[in-house]
Amino acid sequence: MEIIIATMPLWVAIVMLVVLQRPSQQAGLATLIAAIGSTLLFPVFRLFPGQLLLALVKGLATSLSVFYVLFPSLLLYYLLKSVDGMSLLGRGIARLVPERDLQVLLLVIGFAPFAESVSGFGVGTILVIPLFLALGYSSAQSAILGILGQMAVPWGGLAIGTVLGAEITNLDPSILGSSTALLTAPLPVVYGLVALAVSGGKKSVQRRWPEAIAAGVVLTIGVWGFSWIPGVELAGVLGSTLVMSFLVVWANRKLFHKLFHKAKRKRTVNLVNTARNSSEKTAHDSAEHGITKVSLWQVIAPYGILTAILLISRLVVPIKIWLKSHFVISIAAINLNLPLLYNPGFYLLLTALATVTILGTVVHKLQVITIQAWQQFIPGAIALACFLAASQVMQASGMIASLGMAAATLGDKYIWVAPWLAALGGWITGSNTASNALLSQLQQEVSIQSGLPLEWLMGAQNGASAHATMISPARAIIAATAVGWSGAEVFLLRQMGLVVLGAVAVIMSLLVLAVS
């Protein structure tokens, strides 16, 4: 009976989003009401008013970190959109990697994991979706492709979730990073093939499946190897950089070859002139429609600034220590620890302000642009706060612990359940870090009682929870907000649900093989 009660809020969320197809704000509110109602109606999960209020405030506190990232990212997007900068950036990518299928692989397996590894908090999704829109993909395609780019979440935010899981269980972070990479090894390849199918259908898969496999293998080998040297914190950054380098070189291999063949040099020049003329024509058309003309470097500069300052803040140890210890909003009672100068949102905000200076002419439109970003931000923020508050209520009342302890009674057979429990934690919280904080001690206790290898249980915990966040309400809301599509959460859950369930099944199968 306890298990049925504990899963009630989850079923409410699924029914509201999938069956009734209600907007995320309504689904989030219904889920929160179900969680609160369970604590009021059933003594086994009873919370006193003060405990319930504390859980709700903790949920809001957890939301603040995401809000801090989401709004500046939307502001940056609207600033560039106001000068048609996203289209110009899309054309720049097209010139760098001319073939559309390879562009998709570059963004999904390369750029999105890189952005997520540097910053975390779903920033990879937020940054890559506008690029797909600029390249001419529909809102539905762009949202799905953005979600698929979350394949490197275990190494997101310089592997903050992986490091936390290792600290809780006294594992070496490199061991946990490498075991996670091995248990999720096939998934970058699978996601690459799915991305091709979404963007160009069966023909794209038939044309570019070797490149998708190669890019996925490069990412897997990269995050596995770099988890050992130089360490798990930089594994995602370096692994995704390898992928981007590989795809750019592969896409331009013929051009490199032509440089050594004088007879074909004229054709190369003509291709460059054609691309330049097309760019000039588009800029002229934009000017005719009242859009300020900007150069490609003005659009690229904000992303370069963002990447540079994020890397400096993460890799220069004295700066990192100072940023994490100054201007910190810390309230222990509600588990709030928000380092304002270290959070990626601060660097997105700085980048947005720098973009105003770089673009120059958008200053007079800044108020309108800010209002546009705010209007897109509010619906998603409300839904996100409701889901995270519901998660905190479930945790405080013991619902999640009850589910975990029931699973732990399975003994050796627990290996068949561990990835699914981890996925449930990732889906509920929308965060690999939060799921690891919630369930790592449980995985350690099961390992002690059953004799199952802790490094493999934690690898499954880390990987399955990370991949389940791809369709969590929180991440789906971020993707829907990025494309400006109200109700996209339902679409994403239905479209991506089977993919993520398949991913968890793969992790389970590899876990069974690893410990047998």
Short mmCIF file of C-alpha atoms in Angstrom, two decimals:
data_model
loop_
_atom_site.label_atom_id
_atom_site.label_comp_id
_atom_site.label_asym_id
_atom_site.label_seq_id
_atom_site.Cartn_x
_atom_site.Cartn_y
_atom_site.Cartn_z
CA MET A 1 0.00 0.00 0.00
CA GLU A 2 2.84 2.39 0.84
CA ILE A 3 4.31 1.88 -2.63
CA ILE A 4 1.00 2.73 -4.29
CA ILE A 5 0.63 5.90 -2.23
CA ALA A 6 4.26 6.91 -2.84
CA THR A 7 3.81 6.71 -6.60
CA MET A 8 0.56 8.71 -6.72
CA PRO A 9 2.19 12.10 -7.52
CA LEU A 10 4.17 10.44 -10.32
CA TRP A 11 1.05 8.96 -11.85
CA VAL A 12 -0.69 12.32 -11.64
CA ALA A 13 2.18 13.94 -13.54
CA ILE A 14 2.15 11.23 -16.21
CA VAL A 15 -1.63 11.35 -16.65
CA MET A 16 -1.71 15.14 -16.84
CA LEU A 17 1.16 15.40 -19.31
CA VAL A 18 0.69 12.29 -21.47
CA VAL A 19 -2.96 11.26 -21.26
CA LEU A 20 -4.78 14.56 -20.76
CA GLN A 21 -2.07 16.59 -22.51
CA ARG A 22 -2.45 19.53 -20.18
CA PRO A 23 -0.01 22.48 -20.12
CA SER A 24 3.01 22.09 -17.89
CA GLN A 25 1.78 24.73 -15.43
CA GLN A 26 -1.41 22.74 -14.80
CA ALA A 27 0.45 19.42 -14.65
CA GLY A 28 2.99 20.83 -12.21
CA LEU A 29 0.30 22.27 -9.96
CA ALA A 30 -1.68 19.00 -10.01
CA THR A 31 1.45 17.02 -9.16
CA LEU A 32 2.23 19.33 -6.26
CA ILE A 33 -1.35 19.08 -4.96
CA ALA A 34 -1.16 15.27 -5.19
CA ALA A 35 2.10 15.22 -3.22
CA ILE A 36 0.73 17.56 -0.54
CA GLY A 37 -2.56 15.63 -0.42
CA SER A 38 -0.73 12.36 0.15
CA THR A 39 1.02 13.81 3.20
CA LEU A 40 -2.29 15.09 4.61
CA LEU A 41 -4.44 12.03 3.96
CA PHE A 42 -2.08 9.14 4.72
CA PRO A 43 -0.45 8.94 8.19
CA VAL A 44 2.49 6.89 6.92
CA PHE A 45 3.74 9.93 5.00
CA ARG A 46 2.36 12.61 7.32
CA LEU A 47 4.18 15.92 7.52
CA PHE A 48 3.53 18.54 10.15
CA PRO A 49 2.63 22.00 8.77
CA GLY A 50 6.10 23.31 9.51
CA GLN A 51 7.75 20.36 7.75
CA LEU A 52 5.49 20.74 4.75
CA LEU A 53 6.21 24.46 4.51
CA LEU A 54 9.94 23.77 4.78
CA ALA A 55 9.76 21.23 1.93
CA LEU A 56 7.91 23.72 -0.27
CA VAL A 57 10.46 26.43 0.43
CA LYS A 58 13.29 23.97 -0.37
CA GLY A 59 11.63 23.31 -3.72
CA LEU A 60 11.54 27.01 -4.48
CA ALA A 61 15.16 27.36 -3.37
CA THR A 62 16.16 24.56 -5.74
CA SER A 63 14.32 26.37 -8.53
CA LEU A 64 16.34 29.55 -8.04
CA SER A 65 19.51 28.04 -9.53
CA VAL A 66 17.62 27.07 -12.69
CA PHE A 67 15.83 30.42 -12.90
CA TYR A 68 19.19 32.17 -12.58
CA VAL A 69 20.36 30.35 -15.70
CA LEU A 70 17.17 30.27 -17.73
CA PHE A 71 16.24 33.96 -17.82
CA PRO A 72 19.68 35.34 -18.86
CA SER A 73 19.89 32.67 -21.56
CA LEU A 74 16.51 33.76 -22.96
CA LEU A 75 17.64 37.38 -22.79
CA LEU A 76 20.78 36.53 -24.76
CA TYR A 77 18.70 34.64 -27.34
CA TYR A 78 16.28 37.56 -27.86
CA LEU A 79 19.15 40.05 -28.12
CA LEU A 80 20.69 38.06 -30.97
CA LYS A 81 17.32 37.36 -32.53
CA SER A 82 16.53 41.08 -32.65
CA VAL A 83 19.34 41.57 -35.19
CA ASP A 84 18.75 38.27 -37.00
CA GLY A 85 21.93 37.03 -35.36
CA MET A 86 20.76 33.45 -34.91
CA SER A 87 20.20 33.09 -38.66
CA LEU A 88 23.63 34.53 -39.32
CA LEU A 89 25.18 32.11 -36.84
CA GLY A 90 23.32 29.27 -38.49
CA ARG A 91 24.80 30.25 -41.85
CA GLY A 92 28.25 30.38 -40.22
CA ILE A 93 27.83 26.82 -39.03
CA ALA A 94 26.62 25.86 -42.48
CA ARG A 95 29.82 27.21 -44.02
CA LEU A 96 31.96 25.47 -41.41
CA VAL A 97 30.16 22.15 -41.92
CA PRO A 98 28.21 22.49 -45.20
CA GLU A 99 26.37 19.14 -45.09
CA ARG A 100 23.15 19.38 -43.02
CA ASP A 101 23.33 15.90 -41.54
CA LEU A 102 26.84 16.58 -40.26
CA GLN A 103 25.64 19.89 -38.83
CA VAL A 104 23.13 17.95 -36.75
CA LEU A 105 25.79 15.57 -35.49
CA LEU A 106 28.14 18.48 -34.75
CA LEU A 107 25.53 20.20 -32.59
CA VAL A 108 23.99 17.14 -30.91
CA ILE A 109 27.10 15.06 -30.17
CA GLY A 110 29.62 17.91 -30.07
CA PHE A 111 28.47 21.41 -29.18
CA ALA A 112 25.56 20.55 -26.84
CA PRO A 113 27.63 18.15 -24.69
CA PHE A 114 30.42 20.74 -24.62
CA ALA A 115 28.10 23.51 -23.42
CA GLU A 116 26.50 21.20 -20.85
CA SER A 117 29.90 20.00 -19.62
CA VAL A 118 31.13 23.55 -19.13
CA SER A 119 28.07 24.90 -17.38
CA GLY A 120 25.42 22.28 -16.58
CA PHE A 121 21.86 23.25 -15.54
CA GLY A 122 20.51 22.45 -19.02
CA VAL A 123 22.50 25.25 -20.64
CA GLY A 124 23.46 22.90 -23.48
CA THR A 125 19.81 22.61 -24.44
CA ILE A 126 19.20 26.32 -24.15
CA LEU A 127 22.17 27.24 -26.36
CA VAL A 128 21.75 24.61 -29.07
CA ILE A 129 17.98 24.84 -29.74
CA PRO A 130 18.13 28.39 -31.21
CA LEU A 131 20.86 27.18 -33.57
CA PHE A 132 18.61 24.43 -34.91
CA LEU A 133 15.83 26.97 -35.38
CA ALA A 134 18.27 29.21 -37.23
CA LEU A 135 19.25 26.33 -39.49
CA GLY A 136 15.62 25.96 -40.55
CA TYR A 137 14.42 23.06 -38.43
CA SER A 138 10.90 23.14 -37.01
CA SER A 139 10.16 23.85 -33.36
CA ALA A 140 9.39 20.16 -32.79
CA GLN A 141 12.62 19.00 -34.42
CA SER A 142 14.68 21.64 -32.62
CA ALA A 143 13.24 20.71 -29.21
CA ILE A 144 13.90 16.99 -29.70
CA LEU A 145 17.41 17.57 -31.03
CA GLY A 146 18.14 19.86 -28.10
CA ILE A 147 17.00 17.18 -25.66
CA LEU A 148 19.13 14.54 -27.42
CA GLY A 149 22.16 16.77 -26.88
CA GLN A 150 21.89 16.06 -23.13
CA MET A 151 23.79 12.77 -23.54
CA ALA A 152 26.74 14.02 -21.45
CA VAL A 153 24.80 15.05 -18.34
CA PRO A 154 26.98 12.87 -16.01
CA TRP A 155 29.84 15.22 -16.92
CA GLY A 156 27.67 18.34 -16.90
CA GLY A 157 28.75 21.35 -14.90
CA LEU A 158 32.27 19.90 -14.82
CA ALA A 159 30.85 16.60 -13.51
CA ILE A 160 29.33 18.10 -10.38
CA GLY A 161 26.81 15.25 -10.01
CA THR A 162 29.41 12.55 -10.56
CA VAL A 163 31.80 14.11 -8.05
CA LEU A 164 28.99 14.39 -5.48
CA GLY A 165 28.02 10.73 -5.93
CA ALA A 166 31.66 9.71 -5.51
CA GLU A 167 32.04 11.79 -2.35
CA ILE A 168 28.90 10.33 -0.75
CA THR A 169 29.99 6.74 -1.40
CA ASN A 170 33.75 7.24 -0.90
CA LEU A 171 34.53 6.22 -4.46
CA ASP A 172 37.31 7.63 -6.60
CA PRO A 173 35.57 10.09 -9.00
CA SER A 174 37.65 8.70 -11.88
CA ILE A 175 36.40 5.19 -11.19
CA LEU A 176 32.79 6.38 -11.08
CA GLY A 177 33.26 8.43 -14.26
CA SER A 178 34.78 5.53 -16.16
CA SER A 179 32.15 3.01 -15.01
CA THR A 180 29.43 5.45 -16.05
CA ALA A 181 31.05 5.84 -19.46
CA LEU A 182 31.19 2.06 -19.95
CA LEU A 183 27.58 1.45 -18.89
CA THR A 184 26.34 4.22 -21.20
CA ALA A 185 28.81 3.46 -24.02
CA PRO A 186 26.27 2.67 -26.80
CA LEU A 187 23.99 5.62 -26.07
CA PRO A 188 25.84 8.46 -27.87
CA VAL A 189 25.75 6.33 -31.02
CA VAL A 190 22.04 5.62 -30.56
CA TYR A 191 21.23 9.28 -29.94
CA GLY A 192 23.25 10.30 -32.99
CA LEU A 193 21.26 7.92 -35.19
CA VAL A 194 17.98 9.12 -33.64
CA ALA A 195 19.04 12.73 -34.30
CA LEU A 196 19.61 11.93 -37.97
CA ALA A 197 16.20 10.25 -38.18
CA VAL A 198 14.51 13.25 -36.56
CA SER A 199 16.25 15.83 -38.74
CA GLY A 200 16.24 14.10 -42.11
CA GLY A 201 14.40 10.80 -41.85
CA LYS A 202 15.51 7.42 -43.13
CA LYS A 203 17.62 8.88 -45.93
CA SER A 204 19.77 10.86 -43.51
CA VAL A 205 20.40 7.73 -41.44
CA GLN A 206 21.35 5.79 -44.56
CA ARG A 207 23.74 8.53 -45.69
CA ARG A 208 25.46 9.36 -42.43
CA TRP A 209 25.19 6.38 -40.09
CA PRO A 210 28.97 5.75 -40.24
CA GLU A 211 29.68 9.32 -39.09
CA ALA A 212 27.06 9.05 -36.31
CA ILE A 213 28.67 5.84 -35.07
CA ALA A 214 32.15 7.31 -35.31
CA ALA A 215 31.20 10.52 -33.47
CA GLY A 216 29.41 8.55 -30.74
CA VAL A 217 32.39 6.25 -30.28
CA VAL A 218 34.77 9.22 -30.11
CA LEU A 219 32.64 10.81 -27.37
CA THR A 220 32.42 7.56 -25.38
CA ILE A 221 36.14 6.87 -25.61
CA GLY A 222 36.86 10.50 -24.81
CA VAL A 223 34.79 10.72 -21.63
CA TRP A 224 36.06 7.31 -20.50
CA GLY A 225 39.74 8.12 -21.09
CA PHE A 226 39.61 11.70 -19.84
CA SER A 227 37.80 10.55 -16.69
CA TRP A 228 41.14 8.99 -15.74
CA ILE A 229 43.49 11.67 -17.10
CA PRO A 230 43.19 14.61 -16.44
CA GLY A 231 40.10 13.75 -14.38
CA VAL A 232 36.34 13.44 -14.47
CA GLU A 233 35.77 17.22 -14.18
CA LEU A 234 37.19 17.88 -17.66
CA ALA A 235 36.16 14.61 -19.32
CA GLY A 236 33.01 16.03 -20.93
CA VAL A 237 34.70 19.22 -22.11
CA LEU A 238 37.63 17.41 -23.72
CA GLY A 239 35.58 14.50 -25.06
CA SER A 240 33.08 16.77 -26.83
CA THR A 241 35.93 18.91 -28.18
CA LEU A 242 37.35 15.78 -29.80
CA VAL A 243 33.99 15.11 -31.43
CA MET A 244 33.70 18.66 -32.82
CA SER A 245 37.26 18.54 -34.16
CA PHE A 246 36.64 15.18 -35.79
CA LEU A 247 33.42 16.26 -37.51
CA VAL A 248 34.83 19.57 -38.77
CA VAL A 249 37.88 17.84 -40.22
CA TRP A 250 35.75 15.07 -41.72
CA ALA A 251 33.26 17.52 -43.24
CA ASN A 252 36.05 19.51 -44.88
CA ARG A 253 38.33 16.63 -45.84
CA LYS A 254 37.66 17.19 -49.54
CA LEU A 255 38.47 20.87 -49.20
CA PHE A 256 41.76 20.04 -47.49
CA HIS A 257 42.48 17.62 -50.29
CA LYS A 258 41.73 20.25 -52.91
CA LEU A 259 44.32 22.58 -51.43
CA PHE A 260 46.94 20.21 -52.79
CA HIS A 261 45.41 20.00 -56.26
CA LYS A 262 45.85 23.16 -58.27
CA ALA A 263 43.50 22.02 -61.02
CA LYS A 264 40.52 22.10 -58.66
CA ARG A 265 41.38 25.30 -56.82
CA LYS A 266 39.12 27.44 -59.00
CA ARG A 267 36.07 25.45 -58.02
CA THR A 268 36.86 25.99 -54.33
CA VAL A 269 37.07 29.76 -54.88
CA ASN A 270 33.75 29.74 -56.69
CA LEU A 271 32.13 27.88 -53.80
CA VAL A 272 33.45 30.45 -51.32
CA ASN A 273 32.21 33.33 -53.49
CA THR A 274 28.81 31.71 -53.78
CA ALA A 275 28.56 31.37 -49.99
CA ARG A 276 29.69 34.99 -49.57
CA ASN A 277 27.15 36.27 -52.09
CA SER A 278 24.41 34.29 -50.36
CA SER A 279 25.37 35.77 -47.00
CA GLU A 280 25.42 39.30 -48.42
CA LYS A 281 22.03 38.78 -50.04
CA THR A 282 20.52 37.59 -46.77
CA ALA A 283 22.00 40.53 -44.89
CA HIS A 284 20.55 42.86 -47.55
CA ASP A 285 17.14 41.19 -47.24
CA SER A 286 17.32 41.57 -43.46
CA ALA A 287 18.07 45.27 -43.80
CA GLU A 288 15.05 45.68 -46.07
CA HIS A 289 12.85 44.16 -43.37
CA GLY A 290 14.13 46.58 -40.74
CA ILE A 291 16.60 44.18 -39.11
CA THR A 292 19.93 45.67 -38.11
CA LYS A 293 22.83 44.31 -40.11
CA VAL A 294 25.54 42.72 -38.02
CA SER A 295 28.64 40.76 -38.87
CA LEU A 296 29.25 37.12 -38.07
CA TRP A 297 31.96 37.95 -35.53
CA GLN A 298 29.47 40.08 -33.57
CA VAL A 299 27.22 37.03 -33.23
CA ILE A 300 30.02 34.58 -32.45
CA ALA A 301 31.66 36.90 -29.92
CA PRO A 302 29.04 36.38 -27.14
CA TYR A 303 29.46 32.60 -27.31
CA GLY A 304 33.22 32.97 -27.29
CA ILE A 305 33.02 35.28 -24.27
CA LEU A 306 30.67 32.89 -22.45
CA THR A 307 32.88 29.87 -23.08
CA ALA A 308 36.06 31.69 -22.11
CA ILE A 309 34.81 33.15 -18.82
CA LEU A 310 33.13 29.87 -17.84
CA LEU A 311 36.33 27.92 -18.43
CA ILE A 312 38.37 30.48 -16.49
CA SER A 313 35.94 30.34 -13.57
CA ARG A 314 36.11 26.54 -13.49
CA LEU A 315 39.73 25.78 -14.32
CA VAL A 316 41.72 28.51 -12.58
CA VAL A 317 41.65 27.15 -9.04
CA PRO A 318 42.28 30.38 -7.05
CA ILE A 319 39.56 32.18 -9.01
CA LYS A 320 37.22 29.22 -8.61
CA ILE A 321 37.72 29.14 -4.84
CA TRP A 322 37.16 32.91 -4.53
CA LEU A 323 34.00 32.85 -6.68
CA LYS A 324 32.52 29.96 -4.70
CA SER A 325 33.18 31.65 -1.35
CA HIS A 326 32.06 35.23 -2.04
CA PHE A 327 28.57 36.64 -2.63
CA VAL A 328 26.96 33.33 -1.71
CA ILE A 329 23.31 33.11 -0.70
CA SER A 330 23.42 30.32 1.85
CA ILE A 331 20.52 29.21 4.07
CA ALA A 332 21.26 25.83 5.61
CA ALA A 333 17.68 25.27 6.79
CA ILE A 334 16.40 25.08 3.21
CA ASN A 335 19.56 23.62 1.65
CA LEU A 336 20.10 26.82 -0.33
CA ASN A 337 23.66 27.44 -1.43
CA LEU A 338 23.69 29.77 -4.43
CA PRO A 339 27.12 31.24 -5.25
CA LEU A 340 25.98 34.18 -7.33
CA LEU A 341 29.35 34.73 -9.00
CA TYR A 342 30.07 31.05 -9.70
CA ASN A 343 26.67 29.97 -11.05
CA PRO A 344 26.51 29.83 -14.89
CA GLY A 345 23.63 32.29 -14.78
CA PHE A 346 26.01 35.07 -13.76
CA TYR A 347 28.17 34.47 -16.83
CA LEU A 348 25.14 34.29 -19.09
CA LEU A 349 24.03 37.65 -17.67
CA LEU A 350 27.49 39.16 -18.21
CA THR A 351 27.46 37.79 -21.75
CA ALA A 352 24.03 39.30 -22.39
CA LEU A 353 25.23 42.71 -21.17
CA ALA A 354 28.37 42.41 -23.30
CA THR A 355 26.18 41.54 -26.28
CA VAL A 356 24.31 44.83 -25.88
CA THR A 357 27.64 46.64 -26.22
CA ILE A 358 28.86 44.44 -29.08
CA LEU A 359 25.67 44.87 -31.10
CA GLY A 360 25.38 48.54 -30.18
CA THR A 361 22.15 49.37 -31.96
CA VAL A 362 19.95 47.14 -29.78
CA VAL A 363 20.22 49.52 -26.80
CA HIS A 364 17.05 51.38 -27.76
CA LYS A 365 15.17 48.05 -27.97
CA LEU A 366 16.49 46.61 -24.70
CA GLN A 367 13.27 47.19 -22.74
CA VAL A 368 11.14 45.45 -25.37
CA ILE A 369 13.62 42.57 -25.64
CA THR A 370 13.66 42.12 -21.85
CA ILE A 371 9.86 42.00 -21.74
CA GLN A 372 9.82 39.37 -24.49
CA ALA A 373 12.30 37.21 -22.57
CA TRP A 374 10.32 37.65 -19.35
CA GLN A 375 7.02 36.67 -20.98
CA GLN A 376 8.57 33.47 -22.30
CA PHE A 377 10.24 32.76 -18.96
CA ILE A 378 7.25 33.03 -16.59
CA PRO A 379 5.10 30.01 -17.66
CA GLY A 380 8.05 27.63 -17.56
CA ALA A 381 9.25 29.04 -14.24
CA ILE A 382 5.88 28.41 -12.60
CA ALA A 383 5.74 24.82 -13.83
CA LEU A 384 9.34 24.16 -12.85
CA ALA A 385 8.82 25.47 -9.33
CA CYS A 386 5.76 23.24 -8.87
CA PHE A 387 7.52 20.07 -10.00
CA LEU A 388 10.60 20.72 -7.87
CA ALA A 389 8.45 21.55 -4.84
CA ALA A 390 6.55 18.27 -5.35
CA SER A 391 9.88 16.46 -5.45
CA GLN A 392 10.94 17.98 -2.14
CA VAL A 393 7.61 17.06 -0.53
CA MET A 394 8.03 13.45 -1.68
CA GLN A 395 11.54 13.36 -0.30
CA ALA A 396 10.66 14.96 3.06
CA SER A 397 7.65 12.68 3.59
CA GLY A 398 9.63 9.52 2.95
CA MET A 399 7.87 8.54 -0.27
CA ILE A 400 11.09 8.24 -2.24
CA ALA A 401 12.85 6.44 0.61
CA SER A 402 9.96 3.99 0.77
CA LEU A 403 10.34 3.18 -2.92
CA GLY A 404 14.09 2.74 -2.50
CA MET A 405 13.88 0.45 0.51
CA ALA A 406 11.32 -1.75 -1.21
CA ALA A 407 13.72 -2.16 -4.12
CA ALA A 408 16.62 -2.93 -1.77
CA THR A 409 14.87 -6.06 -0.42
CA LEU A 410 15.53 -7.83 -3.72
CA GLY A 411 19.13 -8.74 -2.82
CA ASP A 412 21.22 -9.90 -5.82
CA LYS A 413 18.26 -9.34 -8.13
CA TYR A 414 18.53 -5.67 -7.30
CA ILE A 415 20.78 -5.20 -10.35
CA TRP A 416 17.66 -5.50 -12.49
CA VAL A 417 16.01 -2.70 -10.54
CA ALA A 418 18.87 -0.31 -9.71
CA PRO A 419 18.91 1.57 -13.06
CA TRP A 420 15.13 2.00 -13.00
CA LEU A 421 15.18 3.35 -9.47
CA ALA A 422 17.96 5.74 -10.49
CA ALA A 423 15.96 6.79 -13.55
CA LEU A 424 12.95 7.45 -11.35
CA GLY A 425 15.08 9.68 -9.14
CA GLY A 426 16.41 11.56 -12.16
CA TRP A 427 12.94 11.99 -13.65
CA ILE A 428 11.43 13.24 -10.40
CA THR A 429 14.16 15.73 -9.55
CA GLY A 430 15.19 16.74 -13.09
CA SER A 431 18.78 16.70 -11.89
CA ASN A 432 21.51 14.08 -11.94
CA THR A 433 23.11 15.82 -8.97
CA ALA A 434 19.88 15.78 -6.96
CA SER A 435 19.20 12.14 -7.81
CA ASN A 436 22.70 11.14 -6.70
CA ALA A 437 22.28 13.10 -3.48
CA LEU A 438 18.98 11.31 -2.91
CA LEU A 439 19.90 7.71 -3.75
CA SER A 440 23.68 7.26 -3.49
CA GLN A 441 23.58 6.21 0.16
CA LEU A 442 20.89 3.67 -0.67
CA GLN A 443 23.04 2.21 -3.46
CA GLN A 444 25.97 1.99 -1.06
CA GLU A 445 23.88 0.21 1.59
CA VAL A 446 22.56 -2.30 -0.95
CA SER A 447 26.13 -2.93 -2.10
CA ILE A 448 27.21 -3.68 1.48
CA GLN A 449 24.28 -6.01 2.17
CA SER A 450 24.24 -7.87 -1.15
CA GLY A 451 27.92 -7.84 -2.12
CA LEU A 452 27.18 -6.19 -5.46
CA PRO A 453 30.12 -4.04 -6.70
CA LEU A 454 29.57 -0.46 -5.60
CA GLU A 455 31.37 1.08 -8.59
CA TRP A 456 28.96 -0.61 -11.00
CA LEU A 457 25.84 0.16 -8.95
CA MET A 458 26.89 3.79 -8.75
CA GLY A 459 27.77 3.83 -12.45
CA ALA A 460 24.21 2.68 -13.20
CA GLN A 461 22.85 5.22 -10.71
CA ASN A 462 24.86 8.02 -12.27
CA GLY A 463 24.12 7.10 -15.89
CA ALA A 464 20.46 6.11 -15.66
CA SER A 465 19.47 9.12 -13.55
CA ALA A 466 21.29 11.45 -15.96
CA HIS A 467 19.58 10.06 -19.06
CA ALA A 468 16.17 10.07 -17.37
CA THR A 469 16.51 13.80 -16.75
CA MET A 470 16.23 14.25 -20.52
CA ILE A 471 12.46 13.77 -20.28
CA SER A 472 11.97 15.07 -16.76
CA PRO A 473 9.32 17.80 -16.49
CA ALA A 474 12.02 20.32 -15.54
CA ARG A 475 14.19 19.68 -18.64
CA ALA A 476 11.16 19.41 -20.94
CA ILE A 477 10.00 22.80 -19.70
CA ILE A 478 13.41 24.29 -20.43
CA ALA A 479 13.30 22.92 -24.00
CA ALA A 480 9.72 24.09 -24.51
CA THR A 481 10.61 27.54 -23.22
CA ALA A 482 13.61 27.72 -25.54
CA VAL A 483 11.43 27.12 -28.62
CA GLY A 484 8.60 29.30 -27.31
CA TRP A 485 6.08 26.47 -27.66
CA SER A 486 3.45 26.18 -24.94
CA GLY A 487 2.55 22.55 -24.36
CA ALA A 488 5.69 21.11 -25.93
CA GLU A 489 6.39 19.21 -22.72
CA VAL A 490 3.64 16.72 -23.60
CA PHE A 491 5.01 16.27 -27.11
CA LEU A 492 8.57 15.76 -25.86
CA LEU A 493 7.53 13.23 -23.25
CA ARG A 494 5.61 11.18 -25.79
CA GLN A 495 8.28 11.39 -28.48
CA MET A 496 11.31 10.83 -26.28
CA GLY A 497 9.82 8.51 -23.66
CA LEU A 498 10.57 5.27 -25.49
CA VAL A 499 14.08 6.44 -26.38
CA VAL A 500 14.92 7.12 -22.74
CA LEU A 501 13.28 3.90 -21.53
CA GLY A 502 15.40 2.06 -24.10
CA ALA A 503 18.49 3.86 -22.81
CA VAL A 504 17.78 2.74 -19.23
CA ALA A 505 17.23 -0.82 -20.50
CA VAL A 506 20.65 -0.70 -22.19
CA ILE A 507 22.27 0.45 -18.94
CA MET A 508 20.49 -2.35 -17.05
CA SER A 509 21.70 -4.97 -19.55
CA LEU A 510 25.29 -3.77 -19.38
CA LEU A 511 25.11 -3.66 -15.57
CA VAL A 512 23.98 -7.29 -15.48
CA LEU A 513 26.86 -8.26 -17.77
CA ALA A 514 29.36 -6.28 -15.72
CA VAL A 515 28.53 -7.91 -12.38
CA SER A 516 27.78 -11.43 -13.61
#
